[in-house]
XYZ file of C-alpha atoms in Angstrom:
723
model
C 25.299 236.221 13.776
C 27.956 236.484 10.558
C 26.719 236.067 6.854
C 27.330 232.738 6.466
C 24.981 231.821 9.730
C 22.194 234.142 8.104
C 22.714 232.347 4.421
C 22.461 228.853 6.347
C 19.359 229.970 8.427
C 17.871 231.604 5.416
C 18.566 228.666 3.264
C 16.622 225.930 6.087
C 14.417 228.050 7.275
C 15.738 227.640 11.306
C 14.997 230.712 13.701
C 15.943 229.502 16.740
C 15.969 233.125 18.247
C 12.115 233.550 19.090
C 10.270 235.679 22.074
C 8.481 233.299 24.431
C 5.007 233.835 22.608
C 6.396 232.749 19.149
C 7.615 229.301 20.655
C 4.998 228.461 22.307
C 2.845 229.410 19.133
C 5.230 227.372 17.058
C 7.020 225.125 18.994
C 10.421 224.525 18.032
C 10.364 228.313 16.123
C 10.658 226.423 12.318
C 9.418 228.690 9.824
C 6.855 228.111 7.397
C 6.889 227.607 3.632
C 5.203 228.433 0.977
C 4.284 226.408 -2.073
C 7.393 226.668 -3.894
C 9.410 226.822 -1.247
C 7.977 223.379 -0.144
C 8.551 221.875 -3.941
C 12.441 222.598 -4.021
C 13.026 221.888 -0.151
C 11.321 218.396 -1.284
C 13.621 217.633 -4.658
C 16.970 218.845 -2.770
C 16.202 216.594 0.328
C 15.205 213.312 -2.251
C 18.512 214.172 -4.108
C 20.699 213.475 -0.870
C 18.394 211.135 0.646
C 18.354 208.773 -2.224
C 15.959 207.765 -4.848
C 12.426 206.997 -3.829
C 12.722 208.972 -0.619
C 9.206 210.856 0.187
C 9.808 214.491 1.537
C 6.558 215.993 0.553
C 5.698 218.903 3.447
C 1.774 217.830 3.236
C -0.752 219.750 5.080
C -2.430 218.232 7.902
C -4.933 218.485 10.294
C -4.564 219.227 13.982
C -6.230 219.492 17.248
C -6.339 222.068 19.262
C -5.327 221.471 22.952
C -5.118 223.736 25.609
C -2.895 224.119 28.377
C -3.921 224.422 31.914
C -0.472 226.215 32.529
C 0.251 228.224 29.527
C -2.618 228.219 27.054
C -0.665 227.282 24.649
C -1.740 225.034 21.473
C -0.645 221.562 21.209
C -0.938 219.100 18.533
C -1.806 215.172 19.032
C 0.130 212.946 16.608
C -0.356 209.088 15.753
C 2.594 206.553 16.441
C 3.485 206.972 12.695
C 3.976 210.397 12.908
C 6.095 210.314 16.314
C 8.235 207.749 14.425
C 8.812 209.995 11.717
C 10.354 212.483 14.253
C 8.039 215.136 12.096
C 6.229 218.387 14.156
C 3.699 220.773 12.681
C 2.644 223.997 14.170
C 0.163 226.520 13.309
C -0.158 224.459 9.854
C 3.681 224.488 9.408
C 5.085 220.914 8.453
C 9.203 220.858 9.074
C 11.178 217.656 9.020
C 13.999 217.651 11.962
C 16.441 214.655 11.039
C 18.962 217.093 11.384
C 22.450 216.695 13.273
C 22.460 217.853 17.087
C 26.691 216.814 17.098
C 26.088 214.224 19.832
C 29.235 212.122 20.644
C 27.792 208.613 19.875
C 31.306 206.751 21.494
C 30.129 206.701 24.800
C 27.714 204.615 24.524
C 29.952 201.410 22.957
C 29.940 198.635 25.637
C 29.801 195.105 25.780
C 26.403 193.441 24.102
C 27.892 189.874 25.488
C 27.677 191.873 29.269
C 24.326 192.462 29.012
C 24.880 196.137 28.326
C 23.800 198.929 25.986
C 23.897 198.009 22.913
C 21.632 199.851 21.017
C 23.843 202.292 19.456
C 27.305 201.082 18.943
C 25.294 199.604 15.532
C 23.919 202.413 14.837
C 27.093 204.702 15.169
C 28.728 203.323 12.710
C 26.181 203.480 10.101
C 25.576 207.239 10.823
C 29.081 207.575 10.340
C 29.743 206.211 7.018
C 25.683 206.246 6.120
C 23.017 208.772 4.992
C 23.428 211.070 8.170
C 21.563 214.502 8.347
C 24.466 216.110 9.222
C 26.079 215.719 6.128
C 23.123 217.899 4.193
C 24.788 220.845 5.442
C 26.461 222.667 2.560
C 30.405 222.444 3.566
C 30.051 218.762 4.240
C 28.169 217.654 1.038
C 31.425 217.093 -0.876
C 32.967 214.525 1.704
C 29.715 211.887 1.480
C 29.117 212.083 -2.485
C 29.446 208.401 -2.146
C 26.097 207.770 -0.166
C 24.213 207.704 -3.295
C 25.841 204.579 -4.431
C 24.621 202.796 -1.504
C 22.224 200.022 -2.522
C 21.655 198.278 1.249
C 19.541 200.637 3.501
C 20.662 201.634 6.746
C 18.119 198.965 8.052
C 19.602 195.980 6.488
C 23.310 197.008 7.525
C 22.122 197.827 11.490
C 20.236 194.355 10.927
C 23.230 192.173 9.829
C 25.479 193.438 12.448
C 22.894 193.139 15.264
C 22.884 189.505 14.037
C 26.257 188.876 14.262
C 27.111 190.032 17.330
C 24.706 187.925 18.484
C 25.877 185.127 16.916
C 28.987 186.051 19.048
C 27.996 186.107 22.101
C 25.605 182.764 21.854
C 29.268 181.376 20.740
C 31.266 183.171 23.372
C 27.875 181.955 26.328
C 28.083 178.335 24.740
C 32.202 177.795 25.455
C 32.031 179.862 28.663
C 29.125 177.061 29.615
C 31.363 174.181 28.209
C 34.007 174.885 30.470
C 32.149 175.316 33.513
C 30.572 172.008 32.351
C 33.963 170.680 32.143
C 35.253 171.564 35.326
C 32.448 170.735 37.519
C 32.514 167.234 36.522
C 36.223 167.199 36.613
C 35.398 167.802 40.811
C 32.933 165.722 40.502
C 35.056 163.432 39.496
C 37.905 163.978 42.119
C 35.547 164.469 45.004
C 32.776 161.388 43.872
C 35.052 158.551 45.687
C 34.417 160.084 48.784
C 30.916 159.873 48.425
C 30.758 156.621 46.828
C 29.979 153.213 48.114
C 30.012 149.646 46.579
C 26.781 148.148 45.390
C 25.873 144.520 46.759
C 27.550 142.770 44.113
C 30.911 144.518 44.727
C 30.721 144.744 48.254
C 30.215 140.484 48.190
C 33.128 140.353 46.007
C 35.662 142.967 47.912
C 34.652 140.737 51.146
C 35.672 137.711 49.476
C 39.176 138.686 48.466
C 39.241 140.579 51.602
C 38.815 136.732 53.793
C 41.194 135.239 51.426
C 43.687 137.479 51.691
C 43.344 137.415 55.089
C 43.296 133.309 55.633
C 46.452 133.625 53.845
C 48.291 135.485 55.976
C 46.960 133.564 59.204
C 47.988 130.823 57.706
C 51.551 131.862 56.628
C 51.653 132.947 60.422
C 50.424 129.878 62.253
C 52.959 130.131 64.727
C 51.524 128.202 68.174
C 54.419 128.775 69.781
C 54.249 132.991 69.397
C 54.296 134.992 72.713
C 50.700 135.837 71.559
C 49.395 132.425 71.352
C 50.566 131.374 74.724
C 49.601 133.988 76.298
C 45.998 134.099 74.481
C 45.959 130.236 75.502
C 46.701 131.179 79.378
C 43.044 133.269 78.788
C 41.471 130.742 77.210
C 42.347 128.032 80.209
C 41.702 130.997 83.078
C 38.138 132.065 81.184
C 37.651 127.769 81.356
C 38.101 127.591 84.685
C 36.608 130.510 85.575
C 33.092 128.822 83.873
C 33.957 125.212 85.559
C 33.671 123.856 88.774
C 35.332 126.270 90.793
C 32.324 128.481 91.231
C 33.928 130.891 93.829
C 37.211 131.594 91.925
C 35.500 134.078 89.665
C 34.848 136.150 92.473
C 37.873 135.844 94.162
C 39.197 137.494 91.060
C 38.116 140.839 92.013
C 37.611 140.925 95.536
C 39.612 143.958 97.150
C 39.033 146.172 100.495
C 38.117 149.458 99.432
C 40.277 152.346 101.073
C 38.829 153.753 104.740
C 36.960 156.834 103.724
C 39.265 159.284 106.036
C 42.269 158.009 103.911
C 40.594 158.817 101.024
C 40.162 161.699 102.263
C 43.725 162.810 103.359
C 45.038 161.484 99.718
C 42.808 162.880 97.352
C 43.549 166.384 98.754
C 44.613 168.246 95.777
C 46.123 171.483 96.718
C 47.135 173.453 93.374
C 50.691 174.894 93.488
C 51.478 178.642 93.575
C 53.203 178.570 90.273
C 50.240 177.516 88.776
C 47.405 179.562 90.380
C 49.894 182.440 88.874
C 49.422 181.168 85.224
C 46.004 180.760 85.797
C 45.504 184.658 86.956
C 48.039 185.584 84.207
C 46.189 183.887 81.386
C 42.673 185.637 82.548
C 44.771 189.262 82.184
C 46.776 188.290 79.242
C 45.387 191.823 78.017
C 47.309 193.609 80.740
C 50.956 191.621 80.452
C 53.356 194.534 79.595
C 56.490 192.604 78.933
C 57.606 189.051 79.084
C 61.684 189.261 78.568
C 63.541 186.721 80.768
C 60.761 184.244 81.274
C 62.157 180.513 80.158
C 60.548 179.093 77.349
C 59.077 176.764 79.572
C 56.809 179.172 81.337
C 55.755 180.814 78.137
C 54.346 177.714 76.631
C 52.276 176.564 79.516
C 51.412 180.593 79.501
C 50.543 180.131 75.895
C 48.686 176.973 76.329
C 46.668 179.045 79.060
C 45.859 181.523 77.297
C 44.826 179.346 73.725
C 42.316 177.129 76.344
C 40.560 180.871 77.498
C 40.287 181.973 73.921
C 42.486 185.340 74.098
C 45.011 185.284 72.203
C 44.608 187.974 70.091
C 47.652 190.666 68.737
C 48.774 191.642 71.785
C 50.139 188.362 73.415
C 51.011 187.418 69.864
C 53.224 190.645 69.457
C 54.536 189.716 73.329
C 55.990 186.415 72.865
C 57.314 187.973 69.161
C 59.224 190.581 71.253
C 63.115 190.499 70.810
C 64.645 187.681 69.635
C 62.734 184.742 70.300
C 63.806 180.695 70.180
C 60.519 179.837 70.577
C 56.517 180.863 69.616
C 53.561 178.490 70.360
C 50.422 179.188 69.774
C 47.477 177.345 69.325
C 44.867 179.165 68.424
C 45.223 182.289 66.436
C 42.520 182.320 64.335
C 41.337 186.204 66.079
C 44.221 187.198 64.477
C 43.675 189.464 61.032
C 46.343 189.806 57.955
C 46.818 193.172 59.209
C 47.899 192.716 62.621
C 49.604 189.168 61.766
C 51.937 191.094 58.779
C 52.804 193.920 61.548
C 53.848 191.484 63.968
C 56.082 189.104 61.830
C 57.443 191.631 59.258
C 59.445 192.440 61.975
C 60.332 190.160 64.274
C 63.860 188.781 64.690
C 63.521 184.849 63.218
C 67.491 184.558 63.325
C 67.219 182.389 66.817
C 63.663 180.909 66.286
C 63.666 176.916 66.324
C 60.209 176.067 67.121
C 56.858 178.104 65.605
C 53.591 177.261 66.607
C 50.624 178.777 64.958
C 48.061 176.809 64.350
C 44.135 177.633 63.087
C 46.260 180.066 61.308
C 43.709 180.170 58.400
C 42.278 183.490 58.408
C 45.275 185.762 59.100
C 47.829 183.429 56.914
C 47.308 183.384 53.363
C 49.744 182.988 50.831
C 51.251 186.110 50.585
C 50.791 187.378 53.932
C 53.266 184.641 54.158
C 55.507 185.673 51.380
C 55.605 188.941 53.226
C 56.756 187.597 56.303
C 57.751 184.747 57.079
C 58.894 183.617 53.994
C 59.981 187.036 52.658
C 63.617 186.036 51.921
C 65.827 183.016 51.231
C 67.203 181.630 54.507
C 64.964 183.742 56.504
C 64.281 181.115 59.541
C 67.732 179.618 59.300
C 67.732 177.469 62.769
C 63.697 177.105 62.705
C 63.428 173.267 63.309
C 59.995 172.563 63.535
C 56.660 174.697 62.450
C 52.999 173.640 62.958
C 50.596 175.032 60.471
C 47.269 172.935 61.418
C 44.609 174.439 59.981
C 46.309 176.566 57.881
C 43.229 176.321 55.385
C 44.589 178.890 53.107
C 47.740 177.730 52.703
C 48.298 176.439 49.318
C 51.646 174.949 47.186
C 53.036 178.184 46.112
C 53.346 179.306 49.957
C 54.684 175.627 50.939
C 57.584 175.809 48.308
C 58.325 179.741 49.885
C 58.627 178.167 53.312
C 60.637 175.539 52.380
C 62.979 178.375 50.692
C 62.745 179.911 53.550
C 63.457 177.697 56.723
C 66.087 175.005 54.943
C 66.752 173.425 58.623
C 63.092 172.253 58.732
C 63.370 168.208 60.868
C 59.480 168.813 61.594
C 56.170 169.969 59.770
C 52.498 169.837 60.885
C 50.408 170.525 57.962
C 47.371 169.125 59.073
C 44.044 170.150 57.504
C 45.571 172.099 55.230
C 43.226 171.484 52.441
C 44.168 173.158 49.919
C 47.567 171.321 49.355
C 48.179 169.093 47.150
C 49.752 165.456 46.265
C 52.241 167.457 43.944
C 52.748 170.266 46.449
C 53.433 167.367 49.336
C 56.153 165.679 46.870
C 57.800 168.958 45.870
C 58.038 169.876 49.510
C 59.519 166.159 50.731
C 61.927 166.510 48.235
C 63.593 169.560 49.735
C 64.330 167.781 52.909
C 65.076 163.989 51.611
C 68.022 163.814 54.568
C 66.958 166.340 57.451
C 63.030 165.721 57.733
C 61.743 163.582 60.666
C 58.248 164.515 61.160
C 55.675 164.379 59.208
C 51.918 165.242 59.870
C 49.357 165.302 56.846
C 45.902 164.226 58.694
C 43.058 165.101 57.056
C 44.741 166.789 53.770
C 41.527 165.519 51.749
C 43.533 166.572 48.109
C 46.126 164.248 48.975
C 46.357 161.369 47.268
C 48.821 158.346 49.177
C 49.905 156.513 45.807
C 51.131 159.811 44.339
C 53.099 160.737 47.062
C 54.435 157.542 48.640
C 57.902 157.564 45.940
C 58.616 160.880 47.485
C 58.326 159.431 51.218
C 60.418 156.454 50.478
C 63.449 158.748 49.767
C 63.115 160.206 53.195
C 66.204 158.921 55.086
C 66.226 160.198 58.547
C 61.664 159.488 58.757
C 60.580 158.591 62.121
C 56.938 159.945 62.734
C 54.494 159.712 59.400
C 50.448 160.730 60.034
C 48.388 160.429 57.544
C 44.942 160.375 59.743
C 41.458 160.622 57.580
C 43.109 160.163 54.412
C 40.944 158.004 52.617
C 43.611 156.438 49.984
C 45.559 155.177 52.138
C 45.624 151.632 51.520
C 47.380 148.291 52.214
C 50.134 148.799 49.122
C 50.554 152.016 50.841
C 51.859 151.128 53.973
C 53.703 148.213 52.547
C 55.842 150.096 50.132
C 56.015 152.641 53.310
C 57.504 150.845 55.891
C 59.426 148.125 53.874
C 62.067 151.769 52.592
C 61.587 153.212 56.197
C 60.198 150.724 58.711
C 63.728 150.046 60.829
C 63.816 154.256 61.771
C 59.889 154.752 61.964
C 58.894 155.671 66.052
C 55.312 156.426 65.773
C 52.429 155.760 62.546
C 49.308 157.073 62.317
C 46.716 155.305 60.621
C 43.355 157.187 62.392
C 40.118 156.497 60.038
C 42.306 155.523 57.473
C 39.235 152.968 56.279
C 41.189 150.751 53.326
C 43.361 148.814 55.862
C 43.295 145.549 56.749
C 45.775 143.391 58.873
C 47.775 142.944 55.655
C 49.171 145.918 56.804
C 49.762 145.760 60.617
C 51.595 142.556 59.311
C 54.003 144.615 57.343
C 54.014 146.825 60.028
C 55.281 144.281 62.726
C 57.709 142.970 60.331
C 59.161 146.084 58.970
C 59.188 148.484 62.585
C 61.065 146.792 65.045
C 61.033 150.564 66.881
C 58.232 151.532 67.197
C 57.032 153.577 69.945
C 53.731 154.854 69.276
C 50.878 153.739 67.146
C 47.532 155.148 66.204
C 44.961 152.434 64.742
C 40.866 154.404 65.854
C 38.083 153.442 63.475
C 39.708 150.770 61.512
C 37.064 148.444 61.199
C 38.717 145.904 58.707
C 40.740 144.450 61.472
C 40.344 141.288 62.968
C 42.317 140.683 66.234
C 45.418 138.912 64.006
C 46.672 142.409 63.996
C 47.153 142.507 67.972
C 49.183 139.321 67.090
C 50.919 140.930 64.508
C 51.780 143.893 66.934
C 52.591 141.783 70.003
C 54.860 139.276 67.843
C 57.003 141.991 66.298
C 56.719 145.671 68.314
C 57.257 144.890 71.560
C 58.505 148.595 72.765
C 54.789 150.171 72.131
C 54.410 152.770 74.575
C 51.454 154.669 72.646
C 48.890 152.299 71.184
C 45.553 153.941 70.509
C 42.711 151.406 69.291
C 39.316 153.519 69.791
C 36.305 152.231 68.698
C 37.612 149.011 67.020
C 35.678 145.761 66.899
C 38.408 143.059 66.798
C 37.719 139.336 66.243
C 39.876 136.599 66.532
C 38.993 133.993 63.580
C 42.113 131.029 63.696
C 42.109 129.100 61.063
C 43.716 126.154 61.597
C 42.484 124.499 65.086
C 44.633 122.777 67.442
C 44.557 120.475 70.280
C 46.988 120.424 73.173
C 46.988 119.493 77.194
C 48.155 122.346 79.564
C 48.427 122.011 83.427
C 47.043 124.493 85.388
C 47.939 125.147 88.830
C 45.823 127.100 91.153
C 47.235 127.254 94.986
C 47.933 123.638 95.964
C 44.932 122.444 93.706
C 46.502 120.385 89.766
C 44.233 120.521 87.193
C 44.551 119.120 83.788
C 42.827 120.467 80.830
C 42.842 118.007 78.045
C 41.850 118.700 74.497
C 41.419 122.253 74.877
C 40.842 123.304 71.282
C 41.222 126.596 69.670
C 38.871 126.696 66.417
C 37.757 128.376 64.103
C 34.675 130.227 65.770
C 34.657 133.758 66.332
C 36.167 134.674 69.775
C 35.761 137.659 71.560
C 37.876 140.532 71.403
C 38.598 141.002 74.995
C 40.906 137.970 75.028
C 42.920 139.200 71.941
C 43.151 142.515 73.690
C 44.143 140.745 77.256
C 47.056 138.346 75.538
C 48.471 141.878 73.796
C 49.141 143.043 77.034
C 50.369 139.968 78.259
C 52.664 140.227 75.932
C 53.785 143.981 75.254
C 51.994 145.393 78.453
C 54.980 146.416 80.220
C 56.083 149.618 78.173
C 52.990 150.811 77.683
C 52.243 154.256 78.751
C 49.251 155.520 77.206
C 46.230 152.897 76.047
C 42.729 153.781 74.773
C 40.154 150.956 73.901
C 37.545 153.451 74.023
C 34.575 152.093 72.381
C 35.372 148.550 72.156
C 32.406 147.382 73.401
C 33.577 143.941 74.284
C 36.286 144.904 76.783
C 35.616 143.137 80.258
C 37.274 141.195 82.825
C 40.482 139.561 80.533
C 41.551 143.085 79.822
C 41.030 144.567 83.523
C 43.320 142.060 85.115
C 45.893 141.933 82.283
C 46.266 145.798 82.963
C 46.355 145.449 86.840
C 48.951 142.655 86.237
C 51.147 143.882 83.033
C 50.800 147.798 82.537
C 51.343 149.233 85.842
C 53.265 151.242 84.066
C 50.222 153.142 82.419
C 50.218 156.728 82.731
C 46.747 157.577 81.160
C 44.017 154.893 80.291
C 40.923 155.778 78.548
C 38.072 153.248 78.994
C 35.463 155.440 77.967
C 32.396 153.541 76.671
C 33.424 149.778 78.161
C 30.565 149.107 79.825
C 30.904 145.771 80.860
C 33.709 146.822 83.447
C 32.260 146.596 86.916
C 33.392 148.467 90.334
C 35.535 146.055 91.577
C 37.577 145.515 88.312
C 37.954 148.956 87.948
C 39.203 149.451 91.230
C 42.154 147.195 90.875
C 43.352 148.834 87.800
C 43.682 152.141 90.158
C 44.579 150.374 92.973
C 48.083 148.412 91.056
C 48.745 151.132 88.290
C 50.533 153.580 90.718
C 51.608 155.122 87.898
C 47.933 155.836 86.577
C 47.596 159.828 86.472
C 44.875 160.383 84.094
C 41.513 157.779 83.618
C 39.020 158.427 81.012
C 35.391 157.180 81.948
C 33.186 158.806 79.318
C 29.927 156.950 79.170
C 30.352 154.467 81.947
C 27.556 154.849 83.479
C 27.543 151.491 85.455
C 29.852 153.066 87.588
C 29.482 153.956 91.111
C 30.148 155.913 93.812
C 32.163 152.895 95.429
C 34.283 152.735 93.234
C 34.967 156.954 92.675
C 35.313 157.219 96.840
C 36.874 153.886 97.234
C 40.160 153.473 95.534
C 43.251 154.287 96.882
C 45.216 156.143 94.305
C 45.780 159.057 95.276
C 47.510 160.078 91.865
C 44.716 159.829 89.333
C 42.639 161.771 87.941
C 38.998 160.801 86.467
C 37.345 162.263 84.137
C 34.059 162.148 81.896
C 32.160 160.257 85.437
C 30.737 163.568 86.728
C 29.076 166.622 84.363
C 31.747 169.613 84.327
C 32.856 172.480 82.101
C 32.802 171.263 78.652
C 36.664 173.008 78.492
C 37.947 171.939 82.096
C 39.688 168.709 80.470
C 40.442 169.841 77.018
C 43.704 169.108 77.162
C 43.573 166.194 78.951
C 41.418 165.117 76.317
C 43.588 165.470 73.286
C 47.112 166.259 74.805
C 49.617 167.824 72.473
C 52.636 165.587 71.796
C 55.884 168.010 71.986
C 58.064 168.033 68.577
C 61.158 165.738 67.527
C 60.821 163.809 70.835
C 62.451 160.604 70.011
C 65.336 162.713 67.739
C 66.066 166.283 69.318
C 68.305 168.690 67.357
C 71.425 168.693 67.844
C 73.512 172.394 68.766
C 76.107 170.788 66.351
C 73.225 171.088 63.550
C 71.834 174.142 64.838
C 75.442 176.257 64.633
C 76.045 174.143 61.021
C 72.754 176.243 59.953
C 73.873 179.426 61.824
C 76.906 179.086 59.460
C 74.890 178.650 56.265
C 72.981 182.071 57.030
C 76.248 183.648 57.651
C 77.778 182.739 54.342
C 74.855 183.273 52.207
C 73.981 187.207 54.023
């Protein structure tokens, strides 16, 4: 050892080079001091540590404890002695407050996060206060200012801890306040969906609705309208049935069932070879090697079958995206992962793609995947005319904006069940296609406020199809403003589950939408029979009408008396003073009157769960709606076997008849009708997914105004110019 180290060891009385026996006898190897040396050492420590400090080395009595393993002697210390860090071994007393040169910076943590916070408070004090490592001679000169400190070390540590604790409390309170404000804002936005009006408010709203409806009825009190005349004839027919001609009601539904052998011959349903081949391919989609040179129509059918089987995987999607496809239609890609989607569509050639359907793509297509694949660059989809992203629950306004830049030729977009889209995002997207967008589906987008997007929708010059089903903010004012601006071009409207709508909306639709072809009014409980009157008088070209779960009631405020001559066979009957008054009538008559006026153009009709549908509706369907292709009479339990048999036998174009919940139907109808083309579902139990496509058939996009070739060529030119 050097001379400096020897001097320092002699000065402090430290000897760490001990043998094994000495270490056990003296603890840590400190040398004892004699009387004079003790006094000198105490004076020196008091000089460096401050006035009032007592470092006298006292003699202590110690208890000897024998260790079973080593036989050494150890001391028992009190709590006070342990806290002072002094060790007495063999009659020697040594102070252990010396520097071990430990770096305390690694213990500096954030006390706000609940981590270790003991050392950081003391670290600053040890760096500036009376630390023991400054007792060494070579560091004494640098810390002479320690003598001027009047505040003790404990007070400084306490003040620092107090300040940091207060700042931690302030941060925690601030964070809690922000969270409360955020939760309150979320609750304020969600509350209208679950709030219910009180009894007084409900009564007030009911009275206001009745006043509005009465004003509408008074304004349109036209006894010579087609609907009124048809309703009068139906009421007359009903009165005659209940009159003196008791046998007449039985003759209305008297028909001769087809013979059993003829029925068996006609109902023989043999699948075609193409259908069998497609089903076999769908079940073994994982073994398909290529779909090149397969027409888009067959690809579309095969894709639907594979989606129904639930086996759409990355291999099948890659087959459809291979090469330079023009159409990719997938109704369910929920099994795809983000990595598989990015790998397939990052290398897909999309310059000729016109139809893209990626329904239920929420799992595999968030915004950042969309940005790296389909919306990777401007005009990446130059020919895309229609896109369906139904169920993309991770798509936000940012991704929608990227899609608008990537596909400038869009004419139809389906954004149903995209729960993260907002009103501002829809408004910004629609503003990019004011002169081209024809179809917009935003069903069940609960974050959209209909009144906010109304100004943007009014600017769409070519809008033909709009579906806002399930958006609770859709009200009469929204429908009135939209229809007055775009009604002349409107072909299809979807208002299912828009519970605020009343007859006023249907009055505006009847006045301003003469070319309306499809209308969905399912689950609207505020409608009366006057709504059907407005539709019948104004929209006589409707082809698809859904009235599911609506309890229409006829309430004509101004009674009228009239006389009608009735001719039945060779009999002439005069019904005098037949009054249509203010009493509430059966909706069966109103639906029948609507069919008498507008039933000739219908090819799809749904009166599912309208309990009052009965014989009048059956007669009007058989008489005036013979062009029906699909008919839904589920849960209409007032219809008998004879009434249904008459409908099926008269409507020769009927291909699908839904009779779910019709427990009154017997084998007499199922085996007795003569229509070999009709497919009846719902009466007999079967596989759940067997009739999935028949229950909710998907319509083709742009079915009213398909994209012309000239428009596609124009977009190709723009794409090449930009490139």
